[in-house]
XYZ file of C-alpha atoms in Angstrom:
220
model
C 0.000 0.000 0.000
C 1.500 3.313 -1.040
C 1.104 6.566 0.877
C -0.586 8.839 -1.619
C -1.512 11.765 0.632
C 0.657 13.760 3.048
C 1.596 12.361 6.443
C 1.460 14.876 9.289
C 3.658 14.015 12.266
C 2.742 15.890 15.440
C 5.733 16.198 17.730
C 7.982 16.353 14.709
C 11.262 17.166 16.438
C 11.204 14.129 18.698
C 13.808 11.452 18.205
C 11.292 8.908 16.953
C 9.522 11.456 14.748
C 12.702 12.599 13.019
C 13.621 9.008 12.252
C 10.120 8.261 10.960
C 10.141 11.367 8.760
C 13.387 10.244 7.166
C 12.126 6.713 6.467
C 8.866 7.980 5.006
C 10.385 10.754 2.925
C 13.075 8.418 1.579
C 10.241 6.143 0.434
C 8.630 8.984 -1.466
C 5.963 10.107 0.997
C 5.218 13.772 1.574
C 5.796 14.446 5.268
C 4.766 17.478 7.280
C 6.334 17.659 10.720
C 4.652 19.846 13.337
C 7.039 21.643 15.684
C 6.592 24.301 18.350
C 10.032 25.852 18.061
C 10.841 27.432 14.677
C 14.551 26.994 15.437
C 14.039 23.272 14.783
C 12.908 23.804 11.192
C 16.307 22.995 9.677
C 16.366 19.638 11.483
C 12.972 18.858 9.994
C 14.126 19.752 6.494
C 17.251 17.640 6.962
C 14.954 14.680 7.635
C 13.212 15.296 4.327
C 10.034 16.777 5.800
C 8.311 20.152 5.631
C 8.239 22.031 8.953
C 4.875 23.266 10.243
C 5.239 25.609 13.212
C 2.298 25.269 15.607
C 1.857 24.888 19.367
C -0.627 22.041 19.629
C -0.957 22.564 23.375
C -2.554 25.958 22.758
C -4.573 25.248 19.603
C -8.258 24.414 19.784
C -9.902 21.925 17.444
C -10.373 24.559 14.747
C -6.708 25.504 14.925
C -5.694 21.872 14.708
C -7.948 21.420 11.702
C -5.711 23.918 9.912
C -2.667 21.867 10.928
C -3.946 18.525 9.626
C -5.866 19.818 6.603
C -5.051 17.901 3.426
C -3.403 15.023 5.297
C -4.146 11.417 4.529
C -2.729 10.327 7.872
C -1.682 11.806 11.195
C 0.973 10.386 13.504
C 0.878 11.526 17.131
C 4.423 11.392 18.482
C 4.226 14.426 20.784
C 4.557 14.490 24.536
C 5.016 16.907 27.386
C 8.105 15.039 28.536
C 6.972 14.521 32.113
C 7.807 16.582 35.160
C 4.712 18.787 35.139
C 1.432 16.899 35.670
C -0.763 19.754 34.432
C 1.193 20.033 31.204
C 1.225 16.260 30.806
C -2.573 16.210 30.859
C -2.705 19.277 28.593
C -0.521 17.716 25.894
C -0.681 13.934 26.190
C -4.431 13.821 26.835
C -6.213 17.041 25.881
C -4.206 18.144 22.830
C -4.045 14.573 21.556
C -7.827 14.231 21.805
C -8.344 17.570 20.045
C -6.056 16.401 17.236
C -8.231 13.310 16.785
C -11.404 15.388 16.666
C -9.738 17.743 14.186
C -8.669 14.783 12.051
C -12.223 13.446 11.961
C -13.571 16.883 11.043
C -11.039 17.228 8.215
C -11.680 13.795 6.768
C -8.260 12.393 7.649
C -8.477 8.645 7.182
C -5.552 7.267 9.152
C -4.286 8.040 12.658
C -1.312 6.380 14.344
C -0.812 6.950 18.053
C 2.582 6.318 19.630
C 1.652 5.131 23.113
C 3.556 2.650 25.288
C 3.500 -1.017 26.204
C 1.037 -1.479 29.056
C -1.003 1.675 28.488
C -4.687 1.571 29.407
C -7.108 2.025 32.297
C -5.505 -0.923 34.100
C -1.982 0.489 33.801
C -1.306 -0.232 37.473
C 0.794 2.866 38.129
C 0.175 4.124 41.706
C -1.053 7.687 42.144
C 2.040 8.710 44.095
C 4.296 7.666 41.206
C 5.635 10.456 38.980
C 4.601 8.382 35.937
C 0.932 8.349 36.996
C -0.201 11.527 35.127
C 1.345 10.232 31.914
C -0.243 6.804 32.336
C -3.647 8.384 32.971
C -3.280 10.810 30.062
C -2.318 8.089 27.590
C -5.120 5.817 28.788
C -7.675 8.563 28.138
C -6.231 9.526 24.749
C -6.004 5.933 23.564
C -9.591 5.270 24.672
C -10.854 8.309 22.773
C -9.039 7.156 19.648
C -10.518 3.667 19.852
C -14.002 5.158 20.047
C -13.435 7.446 17.049
C -14.273 6.857 13.400
C -10.611 7.122 12.421
C -8.698 4.206 10.939
C -6.470 4.056 13.976
C -3.469 2.059 15.062
C -2.032 2.339 18.568
C 1.632 1.452 18.947
C 2.946 0.302 22.300
C 6.734 0.210 22.274
C 8.592 -0.804 25.404
C 11.351 1.139 27.147
C 12.876 3.419 24.529
C 16.599 3.368 23.829
C 18.948 5.096 21.410
C 20.615 1.827 20.504
C 20.837 1.195 16.746
C 17.793 -0.731 15.620
C 17.195 -2.996 12.703
C 14.075 -4.027 10.853
C 12.877 -6.646 13.302
C 10.777 -6.604 16.472
C 9.371 -8.887 19.124
C 5.626 -9.167 19.738
C 3.662 -11.292 22.187
C 5.829 -13.920 23.832
C 8.762 -12.850 21.687
C 9.083 -9.447 23.347
C 12.288 -8.888 25.248
C 12.012 -9.457 28.970
C 13.371 -5.965 29.653
C 11.099 -4.498 26.913
C 14.026 -2.479 25.475
C 12.926 -0.886 22.201
C 15.151 1.134 19.887
C 13.726 4.415 18.636
C 14.936 3.293 15.197
C 12.599 0.324 15.466
C 9.630 2.456 16.570
C 10.131 4.706 13.545
C 10.266 1.666 11.295
C 7.017 0.329 12.728
C 5.292 3.709 12.232
C 6.285 3.709 8.573
C 5.222 0.086 8.161
C 1.746 0.363 9.683
C 0.913 3.375 7.518
C 1.196 1.030 4.524
C -0.670 -1.842 6.153
C -4.494 -1.754 6.075
C -4.473 -4.906 8.205
C -3.113 -2.891 11.149
C -6.185 -0.626 11.295
C -8.039 -0.781 14.633
C -5.248 -2.734 16.252
C -3.079 -2.109 19.280
C 0.429 -3.417 18.659
C 2.793 -3.764 21.612
C 6.372 -4.638 20.786
C 10.035 -4.456 21.713
C 13.301 -5.098 19.951
C 13.320 -8.637 18.636
C 14.219 -11.039 15.880
C 11.094 -11.157 13.728
C 11.001 -8.984 10.579
C 8.556 -6.116 11.095
C 6.298 -7.194 8.237
C 6.003 -10.737 9.535
C 5.518 -9.593 13.133
C 2.697 -7.236 12.151
C 0.960 -10.123 10.416
C 1.341 -12.390 13.429
C 0.802 -9.818 16.169
């Protein structure tokens, strides 16, 4: 399946997003990467994408409609980065949900959410843990996406690393015990699922592993 319409990556200057933009653009896709800081525009261009400067935390649904307009797919790879619970909810939950509603309103067909392995209402993170706001925010955003009319895929990578990654992953029982997951691998999975109609309305949790991505997506 080719990617005929532009891909908009929200959170475009993140490590995963930059890698994904490069893979997609090298394959001939038109990529628009949304960034808050205009100083990052050159990094976006170097990855083969077009920079779109917008602060998704502050934009309402109408503003986000302008951001995603004309896109065939949206990839959510943004995050508040932890540390501030209020901002975590504002970005990882509220802005993410607004981007989904904007995508529906604009007729975007495909939406890929980068979440994490174990996300959901039963995440098990105690309230006094610093990770709790993020876990709650992602659970709410993922739930909203599943209830939407979008052709969604939710990706649940394990613990992210900057180790070089190949083109293979582990799913199900083949996931690594420590759940280590290269950002290279996450980017590769993003690019793969955008071409795979059989990944629509699926949650795919994975880590580094030994199974080629294409085969793992079929099995998992």
